[in-house]
Coordinates of C-alpha atoms in Angstrom, one line a residue:
M1 CA 0.0 0.0 0.0
A2 CA 1.3 3.4 -1.0
N3 CA 1.5 6.2 1.6
L4 CA 2.3 9.9 2.0
V5 CA 4.3 10.6 5.1
L6 CA 4.2 14.1 6.5
L7 CA 7.6 15.1 8.1
K8 CA 7.1 18.0 10.4
S9 CA 8.8 19.1 13.7
G10 CA 10.6 15.9 14.1
E11 CA 7.4 13.8 13.8
S12 CA 5.8 11.9 11.0
T13 CA 2.2 11.4 10.1
V14 CA 1.2 8.7 7.6
Y15 CA -1.6 9.2 5.1
E16 CA -2.7 6.1 3.1
I17 CA -3.4 6.6 -0.6
A18 CA -6.6 4.5 -0.8
A19 CA -8.2 6.3 -3.7
D20 CA -7.2 6.8 -7.3
E21 CA -6.9 10.5 -6.7
V22 CA -5.8 12.1 -3.4
V23 CA -5.8 15.9 -3.1
V24 CA -3.4 17.5 -0.7
G25 CA -4.0 21.1 0.6
R26 CA -5.1 23.5 3.3
H27 CA -8.8 23.0 2.7
P28 CA -10.5 20.8 5.4
E29 CA -12.1 18.7 2.7
C30 CA -8.7 17.6 1.3
A31 CA -7.9 13.9 1.8
V32 CA -4.5 15.0 3.1
H33 CA -5.1 18.2 5.1
V34 CA -2.1 20.4 5.8
D35 CA -2.6 23.2 8.3
S36 CA -0.1 25.8 6.9
N37 CA -0.7 29.2 5.2
M38 CA 2.2 28.4 2.9
V39 CA 0.2 25.6 1.3
S40 CA -2.6 26.4 -1.1
R41 CA -6.2 25.4 -0.4
K42 CA -5.9 22.6 -3.0
H43 CA -2.2 22.5 -3.6
A44 CA -1.5 19.2 -5.4
R45 CA -2.9 15.8 -6.1
V46 CA -1.5 12.2 -6.2
V47 CA -3.0 10.1 -9.0
R48 CA -2.8 6.3 -9.2
E49 CA -3.0 4.7 -12.6
G50 CA -2.7 0.9 -12.3
S51 CA 0.5 0.3 -10.3
E52 CA 2.0 3.7 -11.1
F53 CA 1.7 6.9 -9.1
F54 CA 2.0 10.5 -10.2
I55 CA 1.9 13.9 -8.5
E56 CA 0.4 17.0 -10.2
D57 CA 0.6 20.6 -8.9
L58 CA -2.8 22.3 -8.9
G59 CA -1.7 25.9 -9.6
S60 CA -0.4 26.4 -6.1
G61 CA 1.2 29.7 -5.0
N62 CA 4.5 28.2 -3.6
G63 CA 4.8 25.3 -6.0
T64 CA 5.5 21.6 -5.7
S65 CA 8.9 19.9 -6.0
V66 CA 10.0 16.3 -6.2
N67 CA 13.5 15.6 -4.9
G68 CA 14.3 19.2 -4.9
Q69 CA 13.2 19.9 -8.5
K70 CA 10.1 22.0 -9.1
I71 CA 7.6 20.2 -11.2
V72 CA 5.5 21.5 -14.1
G73 CA 2.5 19.4 -14.9
R74 CA 2.4 15.7 -13.9
S75 CA 5.5 14.0 -12.5
P76 CA 6.0 10.2 -11.7
L77 CA 6.5 9.1 -8.1
N78 CA 8.9 6.4 -7.0
H79 CA 9.5 4.8 -3.6
E80 CA 11.0 7.2 -1.0
D81 CA 10.7 10.3 -3.2
R82 CA 10.7 13.5 -1.2
I83 CA 7.9 15.8 -2.0
R84 CA 7.8 19.5 -1.0
L85 CA 4.7 21.6 -1.0
G86 CA 6.0 25.1 -0.2
P87 CA 7.9 24.5 3.0
I88 CA 6.0 21.3 3.9
L89 CA 7.8 18.0 3.4
F90 CA 6.4 14.6 2.5
R91 CA 8.0 11.2 1.8
F92 CA 6.3 9.0 -0.7
E93 CA 6.3 5.3 0.2
N94 CA 5.5 2.5 -2.2
P95 CA 7.7 -0.5 -1.2
A96 CA 5.7 -2.9 -3.3
A97 CA 6.7 -1.1 -6.5
T98 CA 9.4 -2.5 -8.7
S99 CA 10.9 0.6 -10.1
P100 CA 14.4 1.4 -11.3
P101 CA 16.8 3.0 -8.8
R102 CA 16.0 6.7 -8.3
P103 CA 18.5 9.2 -9.7
A104 CA 20.4 11.3 -7.2
P105 CA 18.3 14.3 -6.0
V106 CA 18.5 17.3 -8.3
V107 CA 19.5 20.5 -6.5
P108 CA 17.6 23.4 -8.0
T109 CA 19.8 26.2 -9.3
A110 CA 17.5 28.8 -7.6
P111 CA 16.0 27.1 -4.5
T112 CA 13.0 28.6 -2.8
L113 CA 14.3 30.8 0.0
N114 CA 12.2 29.7 3.0
V115 CA 13.0 31.3 6.3
D116 CA 10.4 31.0 9.0
V117 CA 10.4 33.8 11.6
F118 CA 8.4 32.8 14.7
S119 CA 7.3 34.8 17.7
E120 CA 7.9 33.4 21.2
K121 CA 5.2 32.8 23.7
E122 CA 7.3 34.7 26.3
D123 CA 8.3 38.3 25.8
D124 CA 11.8 37.8 27.0
P125 CA 13.4 34.6 25.8
T126 CA 16.8 33.6 27.3
I127 CA 19.8 34.5 25.2
M128 CA 23.0 32.5 25.9
G129 CA 25.4 35.1 24.8
A130 CA 25.6 38.5 23.1
L131 CA 28.3 40.7 21.6
E132 CA 27.8 44.4 21.1
S133 CA 29.1 46.0 18.0
T134 CA 32.4 47.9 18.5
G135 CA 32.8 48.8 14.9
R136 CA 32.4 47.1 11.6
F137 CA 34.9 44.4 12.4
G138 CA 34.4 44.1 16.2
A139 CA 37.2 44.2 18.7
L140 CA 40.2 43.2 16.6
D141 CA 42.4 42.8 19.6
V142 CA 40.3 39.7 20.7
R143 CA 41.6 36.6 18.9
P144 CA 43.2 38.8 16.1
E145 CA 44.7 35.8 14.3
A146 CA 41.4 34.0 13.9
K147 CA 39.6 37.1 12.9
L148 CA 42.3 38.1 10.4
K149 CA 42.2 34.6 8.9
A150 CA 38.4 34.7 8.6
V151 CA 38.4 38.2 7.1
L152 CA 41.1 37.2 4.6
E153 CA 39.1 34.1 3.7
I154 CA 35.9 36.0 3.0
S155 CA 37.8 38.7 1.2
R156 CA 39.5 36.2 -1.1
S157 CA 36.2 34.4 -1.7
L158 CA 34.4 37.6 -2.7
A159 CA 37.2 39.3 -4.6
G160 CA 36.0 40.6 -8.0
T161 CA 32.4 39.5 -7.4
L162 CA 30.1 42.3 -8.4
D163 CA 27.0 40.3 -9.1
L164 CA 24.6 40.9 -6.3
D165 CA 22.9 37.5 -6.8
A166 CA 26.3 35.8 -6.4
V167 CA 27.7 37.7 -3.4
L168 CA 25.3 36.5 -0.7
P169 CA 25.5 32.8 -1.6
R170 CA 29.3 33.1 -1.6
I171 CA 29.2 34.6 1.8
L172 CA 27.3 31.6 3.1
D173 CA 29.7 29.2 1.3
T174 CA 32.7 30.9 2.9
L175 CA 31.0 30.8 6.4
F176 CA 30.5 27.0 6.0
T177 CA 34.2 26.8 5.5
I178 CA 35.1 29.0 8.4
F179 CA 32.6 27.2 10.7
P180 CA 32.7 23.5 9.8
G181 CA 30.0 22.7 12.3
A182 CA 27.4 24.9 10.6
D183 CA 24.4 23.0 9.2
R184 CA 22.2 25.8 7.9
G185 CA 22.6 29.5 7.2
C186 CA 20.7 32.3 5.7
V187 CA 21.1 36.0 4.9
L188 CA 18.1 38.4 5.3
L189 CA 18.1 41.9 4.0
K190 CA 15.9 44.8 5.0
Q191 CA 13.6 46.2 2.4
P192 CA 12.1 49.7 2.2
G193 CA 9.5 49.8 4.9
G194 CA 11.5 47.6 7.3
M195 CA 10.4 44.1 6.1
M196 CA 13.1 41.5 6.3
V197 CA 13.4 39.3 3.2
P198 CA 15.6 36.2 2.8
R199 CA 18.1 36.6 0.0
A200 CA 20.3 33.5 0.4
I201 CA 20.0 30.2 2.2
K202 CA 22.3 27.2 2.5
H203 CA 22.2 23.7 3.9
R204 CA 25.2 21.5 4.7
R205 CA 23.5 18.5 3.3
E206 CA 22.1 19.0 -0.2
G207 CA 19.1 16.8 0.4
D208 CA 18.1 18.6 3.5
D209 CA 14.9 20.6 2.7
D210 CA 14.3 21.9 6.3
S211 CA 13.6 25.5 6.4
V212 CA 15.8 27.9 8.5
K213 CA 14.0 28.9 11.7
L214 CA 14.7 32.3 13.3
S215 CA 13.4 33.8 16.5
R216 CA 11.6 37.1 15.9
T217 CA 12.8 38.4 19.3
I218 CA 16.4 37.6 18.5
L219 CA 16.1 39.1 15.0
N220 CA 14.6 42.3 16.5
K221 CA 17.4 42.6 19.1
V222 CA 20.1 42.1 16.5
L223 CA 18.7 44.8 14.3
H224 CA 17.8 47.3 17.1
D225 CA 20.9 46.9 19.2
K226 CA 23.3 46.1 16.4
T227 CA 24.3 43.1 18.6
G228 CA 25.5 39.6 17.7
I229 CA 23.5 36.9 19.5
L230 CA 24.6 33.4 20.5
S231 CA 22.1 30.7 21.5
A232 CA 23.9 27.6 22.7
D233 CA 22.2 24.2 23.1
A234 CA 18.8 25.8 23.0
A235 CA 16.8 22.6 22.6
N236 CA 18.2 21.0 25.8
D237 CA 18.3 24.1 28.0
D238 CA 15.3 24.4 30.3
R239 CA 15.5 28.1 30.1
F240 CA 14.4 27.9 26.4
Q241 CA 11.3 25.7 26.9
A242 CA 9.1 28.8 26.7
S243 CA 10.7 29.8 23.4
E244 CA 8.8 27.7 20.8
S245 CA 10.6 29.1 17.8
I246 CA 13.9 27.6 19.1
S247 CA 13.0 24.5 21.2
N248 CA 10.5 23.0 18.8
F249 CA 13.0 23.1 15.9
T250 CA 15.9 21.2 17.7
I251 CA 18.4 24.0 17.1
R252 CA 21.4 23.0 19.2
S253 CA 23.3 26.2 18.6
M254 CA 22.9 29.3 16.5
M255 CA 24.5 32.7 15.9
C256 CA 22.8 35.8 14.4
V257 CA 24.8 39.0 13.6
P258 CA 23.9 42.3 11.9
L259 CA 25.1 43.4 8.5
L260 CA 26.0 47.0 8.8
A261 CA 25.7 49.4 5.8
L262 CA 28.2 52.3 5.2
D263 CA 26.2 54.5 7.5
N264 CA 26.7 51.9 10.3
E265 CA 22.9 51.1 10.2
P266 CA 21.7 47.5 9.9
M267 CA 20.8 46.5 6.4
G268 CA 20.3 42.8 7.2
V269 CA 21.4 39.8 9.3
I270 CA 23.5 36.6 8.9
N271 CA 22.2 33.6 10.8
I272 CA 23.9 30.2 11.0
D273 CA 23.0 27.2 13.2
T274 CA 24.1 23.7 13.9
Q275 CA 22.2 20.7 15.1
N276 CA 25.3 18.8 16.1
P277 CA 25.5 18.9 20.0
L278 CA 29.2 18.2 19.7
K279 CA 29.9 21.3 17.6
Q280 CA 28.1 24.0 19.5
F281 CA 29.1 27.6 18.8
Q282 CA 31.1 29.4 21.5
Q283 CA 31.5 33.1 22.3
E284 CA 34.8 33.3 20.3
D285 CA 32.9 32.0 17.3
L286 CA 30.5 34.8 17.6
E287 CA 33.4 37.3 17.7
V288 CA 34.8 35.8 14.5
L289 CA 31.4 35.9 12.8
M290 CA 31.0 39.6 13.7
A291 CA 34.3 40.3 12.1
V292 CA 33.4 38.3 9.0
A293 CA 30.1 40.1 8.8
G294 CA 31.8 43.4 8.6
Q295 CA 33.8 42.4 5.6
A296 CA 30.8 40.7 4.1
S297 CA 28.8 44.0 4.5
L298 CA 31.6 45.9 2.7
S299 CA 31.7 43.4 -0.1
Y300 CA 27.9 43.5 -0.6
E301 CA 27.8 47.3 -0.4
T302 CA 30.6 47.4 -3.1
A303 CA 28.6 45.1 -5.3
R304 CA 25.4 47.0 -4.7
L305 CA 27.1 50.3 -5.6
A306 CA 28.7 48.8 -8.7
A307 CA 25.3 47.4 -9.8
S308 CA 23.7 50.8 -9.1
Y309 CA 26.4 52.5 -11.1
A310 CA 26.0 50.1 -14.0
E311 CA 22.3 50.6 -14.0
K312 CA 22.8 54.4 -13.9
Q313 CA 25.1 54.1 -16.9
K314 CA 22.5 52.1 -18.7
Q315 CA 19.8 54.6 -17.9
D316 CA 22.0 57.5 -18.9
N317 CA 22.6 55.8 -22.3
E318 CA 18.9 55.2 -22.7
M319 CA 18.2 58.8 -21.9
K320 CA 20.7 60.0 -24.5
I321 CA 18.8 57.9 -27.0
A322 CA 15.5 59.3 -25.8
A323 CA 16.9 62.9 -26.1
G324 CA 18.0 62.1 -29.6
V325 CA 14.5 60.8 -30.5
Q326 CA 12.9 63.9 -28.9
H327 CA 15.1 66.3 -30.8
A328 CA 14.3 64.5 -34.0
L329 CA 10.6 65.5 -33.4
L330 CA 11.6 69.1 -33.5
P331 CA 12.2 70.7 -37.0
Q332 CA 15.8 70.3 -38.1
T333 CA 15.5 73.4 -40.4
L334 CA 13.1 76.3 -40.4
P335 CA 11.2 77.5 -43.5
V336 CA 13.1 79.9 -45.7
V337 CA 10.6 82.5 -46.9
T338 CA 11.5 85.7 -48.7
G339 CA 10.6 88.7 -46.5
Y340 CA 10.3 86.6 -43.3
E341 CA 12.7 85.4 -40.7
F342 CA 12.2 82.5 -38.3
F343 CA 14.3 81.5 -35.3
A344 CA 13.8 78.8 -32.6
S345 CA 15.8 77.4 -29.7
Y346 CA 15.2 74.6 -27.3
E347 CA 17.3 73.6 -24.2
S348 CA 15.8 71.1 -21.8
A349 CA 16.6 71.2 -18.1
Q350 CA 17.0 67.4 -18.1
A351 CA 18.0 64.9 -20.7
V352 CA 14.5 65.2 -22.1
G353 CA 11.8 67.8 -21.5
G354 CA 8.3 68.9 -22.2
D355 CA 8.7 72.0 -24.2
Y356 CA 7.7 71.9 -27.9
Y357 CA 7.8 73.9 -31.0
D358 CA 7.2 73.3 -34.7
C359 CA 7.3 75.4 -37.8
F360 CA 6.4 74.2 -41.3
L361 CA 4.8 75.3 -44.6
L362 CA 1.1 74.6 -45.5
D363 CA -0.9 74.8 -48.8
E364 CA 2.1 74.3 -51.0
G365 CA 4.0 77.2 -49.4
R366 CA 1.2 79.7 -49.2
R367 CA 0.9 79.6 -45.4
V368 CA 3.2 79.0 -42.4
C369 CA 2.2 77.1 -39.3
L370 CA 4.0 77.8 -36.0
A371 CA 3.1 75.6 -33.0
F372 CA 4.5 76.2 -29.6
G373 CA 3.8 74.4 -26.3
D374 CA 4.9 73.8 -22.7
V375 CA 3.8 70.5 -21.1
A376 CA 3.2 70.7 -17.3
G377 CA 6.1 69.1 -15.5
K378 CA 9.6 68.1 -16.7
G379 CA 11.6 65.0 -17.6
V380 CA 10.4 61.7 -19.2
P381 CA 6.6 62.0 -18.5
A382 CA 6.5 65.5 -20.0
S383 CA 8.5 64.4 -23.0
L384 CA 6.1 61.6 -23.7
V385 CA 3.2 64.1 -23.7
M386 CA 5.3 66.4 -25.9
S387 CA 5.8 63.6 -28.5
R388 CA 2.1 62.9 -28.6
L389 CA 1.4 66.6 -29.1
S390 CA 3.9 66.8 -32.0
S391 CA 2.1 64.0 -33.8
V392 CA -1.3 65.4 -33.2
V393 CA -0.4 68.8 -34.5
Q394 CA 1.2 67.5 -37.7
T395 CA -1.8 65.2 -38.4
T396 CA -4.4 67.9 -37.6
L397 CA -2.9 70.6 -39.7
E398 CA -2.8 68.4 -42.7
Y399 CA -6.6 68.6 -43.0
V400 CA -7.7 71.6 -40.9
R401 CA -6.9 75.1 -42.1
D402 CA -8.6 77.4 -39.5
A403 CA -6.5 78.0 -36.4
G404 CA -9.5 77.9 -34.0
E405 CA -10.9 74.7 -35.4
A406 CA -7.4 73.1 -35.4
A407 CA -6.9 74.0 -31.7
H408 CA -10.3 72.5 -31.0
K409 CA -9.4 69.2 -32.6
I410 CA -5.9 69.1 -31.1
N411 CA -7.5 69.6 -27.7
R412 CA -10.0 66.8 -28.3
H413 CA -7.2 64.4 -29.3
M414 CA -5.1 65.3 -26.2
C415 CA -8.1 65.1 -23.9
A416 CA -8.7 61.5 -25.0
N417 CA -6.9 59.1 -22.6
A418 CA -5.2 62.1 -21.1
I419 CA -2.9 61.7 -18.0
E420 CA -4.3 63.6 -15.1
G421 CA -2.3 66.8 -14.4
R422 CA -0.4 66.6 -17.8
F423 CA -1.9 69.6 -19.6
V424 CA -0.1 71.7 -22.2
T425 CA 0.0 75.5 -22.5
F426 CA 0.0 76.1 -26.2
T427 CA -0.1 78.7 -29.0
L428 CA -1.0 78.0 -32.6
T429 CA -0.1 80.6 -35.2
L430 CA -1.0 80.5 -38.9
I431 CA 0.4 83.2 -41.3
D432 CA -1.1 83.8 -44.7
L433 CA 1.9 84.8 -46.8
A434 CA -0.2 86.5 -49.4
T435 CA -2.2 88.8 -47.0
H436 CA 0.3 88.7 -44.1
E437 CA -2.6 88.0 -41.8
L438 CA -1.6 86.3 -38.5
S439 CA -4.2 83.9 -37.0
L440 CA -3.3 83.1 -33.4
V441 CA -4.9 80.8 -30.7
I442 CA -3.5 81.1 -27.2
A443 CA -4.4 78.1 -25.0
G444 CA -3.3 78.9 -21.4
H445 CA 0.1 80.2 -22.5
M446 CA 1.7 83.5 -21.9
S447 CA 0.8 86.1 -24.6
P448 CA 3.4 86.4 -27.4
M449 CA 5.2 89.7 -27.5
V450 CA 4.9 91.7 -30.7
R451 CA 7.7 94.1 -31.3
R452 CA 6.4 96.8 -33.6
A453 CA 8.7 98.6 -36.1
D454 CA 9.0 101.6 -33.8
G455 CA 10.3 99.5 -30.9
S456 CA 7.1 99.4 -28.8
V457 CA 5.8 96.0 -27.5
E458 CA 2.3 94.8 -27.9
E459 CA 0.7 91.8 -26.0
F460 CA -2.7 90.2 -26.7
P461 CA -5.5 90.8 -24.1
E462 CA -5.9 88.3 -21.3
D463 CA -9.5 87.7 -22.2
K464 CA -8.2 86.1 -25.5
V465 CA -6.3 83.4 -23.6
G466 CA -8.2 80.1 -23.4
L467 CA -7.7 77.0 -21.3
P468 CA -4.6 74.9 -21.7
I469 CA -4.7 71.9 -24.1
G470 CA -5.9 68.7 -22.4
V471 CA -8.0 70.3 -19.6
Y472 CA -11.5 70.3 -21.0
D473 CA -12.8 68.5 -24.1
G474 CA -15.1 70.7 -26.1
F475 CA -13.6 74.1 -25.2
E476 CA -14.1 76.6 -28.0
F477 CA -10.9 78.6 -28.5
E478 CA -11.0 82.2 -29.7
T479 CA -8.8 83.2 -32.7
C480 CA -6.9 86.5 -32.6
R481 CA -6.2 88.1 -36.0
R482 CA -4.0 90.9 -37.1
I483 CA -1.8 91.9 -40.0
L484 CA 1.9 91.4 -39.4
Q485 CA 3.4 94.7 -40.6
P486 CA 6.9 95.1 -42.1
G487 CA 9.5 95.3 -39.4
E488 CA 7.4 93.6 -36.8
T489 CA 8.7 90.6 -34.9
V490 CA 6.8 88.2 -32.6
V491 CA 8.5 86.5 -29.6
I492 CA 6.9 83.4 -28.0
Y493 CA 8.6 81.9 -24.9
T494 CA 8.2 79.4 -22.1
D495 CA 8.3 80.2 -18.4
G496 CA 11.9 78.7 -18.4
V497 CA 12.8 82.1 -19.9
S498 CA 10.8 84.5 -17.8
E499 CA 11.3 82.5 -14.6
A500 CA 15.0 81.8 -15.0
M501 CA 16.7 82.5 -11.6
N502 CA 20.1 83.8 -10.5
P503 CA 22.0 82.5 -7.5
A504 CA 20.1 85.0 -5.3
G505 CA 16.8 83.5 -6.4
D506 CA 15.8 86.6 -8.5
L507 CA 13.6 85.9 -11.5
F508 CA 14.5 87.1 -15.0
G509 CA 10.9 88.4 -15.2
V510 CA 8.4 89.4 -17.9
P511 CA 9.0 93.1 -17.5
H512 CA 12.7 92.7 -18.1
L513 CA 12.0 90.4 -21.1
S514 CA 9.6 93.0 -22.5
N515 CA 12.1 95.8 -22.1
L516 CA 14.8 93.6 -23.8
V517 CA 12.5 92.9 -26.8
A518 CA 11.7 96.6 -27.1
K519 CA 15.3 97.6 -27.2
G520 CA 16.6 94.7 -29.2
P521 CA 17.1 94.4 -32.9
A522 CA 14.2 93.7 -35.3
D523 CA 15.9 90.8 -36.9
A524 CA 14.3 87.6 -35.4
A525 CA 17.5 85.5 -35.1
K526 CA 19.5 88.3 -33.6
L527 CA 16.7 89.2 -31.1
G528 CA 16.3 85.5 -30.1
K529 CA 20.0 85.0 -29.5
L530 CA 20.1 88.3 -27.6
I531 CA 17.4 87.1 -25.2
L532 CA 19.0 83.7 -24.7
A533 CA 22.4 85.3 -23.9
D534 CA 20.8 87.6 -21.4
V535 CA 19.0 84.7 -19.7
K536 CA 22.4 83.0 -19.3
R537 CA 23.9 86.2 -18.0
H538 CA 21.1 86.6 -15.5
A539 CA 21.5 83.0 -14.3
N540 CA 25.2 83.6 -13.6
G541 CA 26.0 79.9 -13.3
R542 CA 22.9 78.8 -11.5
P543 CA 21.8 75.4 -12.8
Q544 CA 18.8 75.5 -15.2
N545 CA 15.7 74.6 -13.4
D546 CA 13.2 74.4 -16.3
D547 CA 13.2 73.9 -20.0
I548 CA 14.1 77.1 -21.9
T549 CA 12.4 77.4 -25.3
L550 CA 12.0 80.5 -27.4
M551 CA 10.7 81.2 -30.9
A552 CA 10.9 84.5 -32.8
F553 CA 9.6 85.3 -36.2
G554 CA 8.6 88.4 -38.2
R555 CA 8.6 90.4 -41.4
K556 CA 11.6 92.1 -42.6
P557 CA 11.3 95.8 -43.2
H558 CA 9.9 96.6 -46.7
A559 CA 9.0 92.9 -47.3
P560 CA 7.4 92.2 -50.7
E561 CA 3.6 92.3 -50.7
N562 CA 3.2 89.3 -53.1
L563 CA 4.6 85.8 -53.5
K564 CA 6.0 86.4 -57.0
D565 CA 9.6 86.4 -55.7
T566 CA 9.0 84.3 -52.6
D567 CA 11.3 81.4 -52.0
H568 CA 9.6 78.6 -50.1
G569 CA 12.4 76.3 -49.0
A570 CA 12.7 73.9 -46.1

């Protein structure tokens, strides 16, 4: 008769496989009921087909393994196979079967890291020994030869290892060499929020599937006090009978020490134990482990910083690519139109930004479109919105010729699936090159400044400014119209220009910008470069805190009144 034997806490419970299908799980109706929250309600089933037996995982959360190898689908069972459901162990018995010899247990390359942290019934469990931290390597004047040998051993073992996934297992491998009596070991690291998560685990005997048990009281004391803890012969000491997390798991001796980060704060713990009563750990072993933990911490921090640096380099390279993609969305050249001048400049505060401009010819060169926007926010999120806006503007202006209607459709597109808080202040300008009429829509942006031929500056009324793009679907934008006279230049800018700050925190300011436009040259390119240079002068070395984008365009004095001699180039 075949059986499943539950192995738990040093005891065994036999379940006879009397049916062709036996379900194992946490649900009370299961034929083999396992009371553990690490086991799924219906975790696995054992199926009998004639004289053969199979086990099948039922989509459990923690998986099913046979002889240390996680199974996928149905797996055959042989006599004395070891079955693991999460942390729960079974032995399959079928002595009547005549099956070929079982292969050696397969050790998984990435075993489940199972560390059980239990709370004691008593608030103050007895601790056999403790060692306060006196620095990263402990008191080196105590047993200096042993500590130096151990530190050199761990240093040699970890030399050149920068792979975080490899560092912690190597630490345990080295500890098993330094402490030949160690049976089990684990490394737990602190996650954001304070949760301790097992990152490496090791058993002396490869076929030993027992989980590492760790007292919550001891763990908390190690982390809080930065203290190494020694518990000697816990299972036989009467003082530990109240401490279920130790006495029930037959730990003869254990050590737990903190891993200290560069700021001398605990980032985790190392725990090793032995079940051999003849190889109990002593106080001097704890001192050596504290010294080893100091070097292990440095090695892990070095690997972590190296990994962080490599990831940063990768991100920087990706951001360079993203910046190149974003710049490709901006016009590489501006239209060349006889009698008109166009200038634009874009400088992001970060690798990518949310400012946007575009300038292109429409209607076979009879009109010019100038789009200009500033996405709320900076960096990657703003750049993604900017790229979408660029596409929407180009697509819309292919079919829509009126500025107000175009702004309405652009807004509708941007409102669809909009990201909350990611609106765009925007201006859309269309210039009829035959009549020189300028049609302008201002969507939440600062009014463009128009420098007249006499040097005076005109701004559009505030009541002509509508809502930003992406705020309200269906908003009707008002179109401003005026004739652009010879010698007049229009300047459009983002708040990265007007709000540029110097080291004292003083703003560049709209009044100063207006005065600079009034006194500046009428030539669009010269005026744009003058403004940008003055912004740099004002910043006086202070790092740029926002994207700086500026566009200037206008009619040259005595520009031709017809298109007969107009050159429409790109």
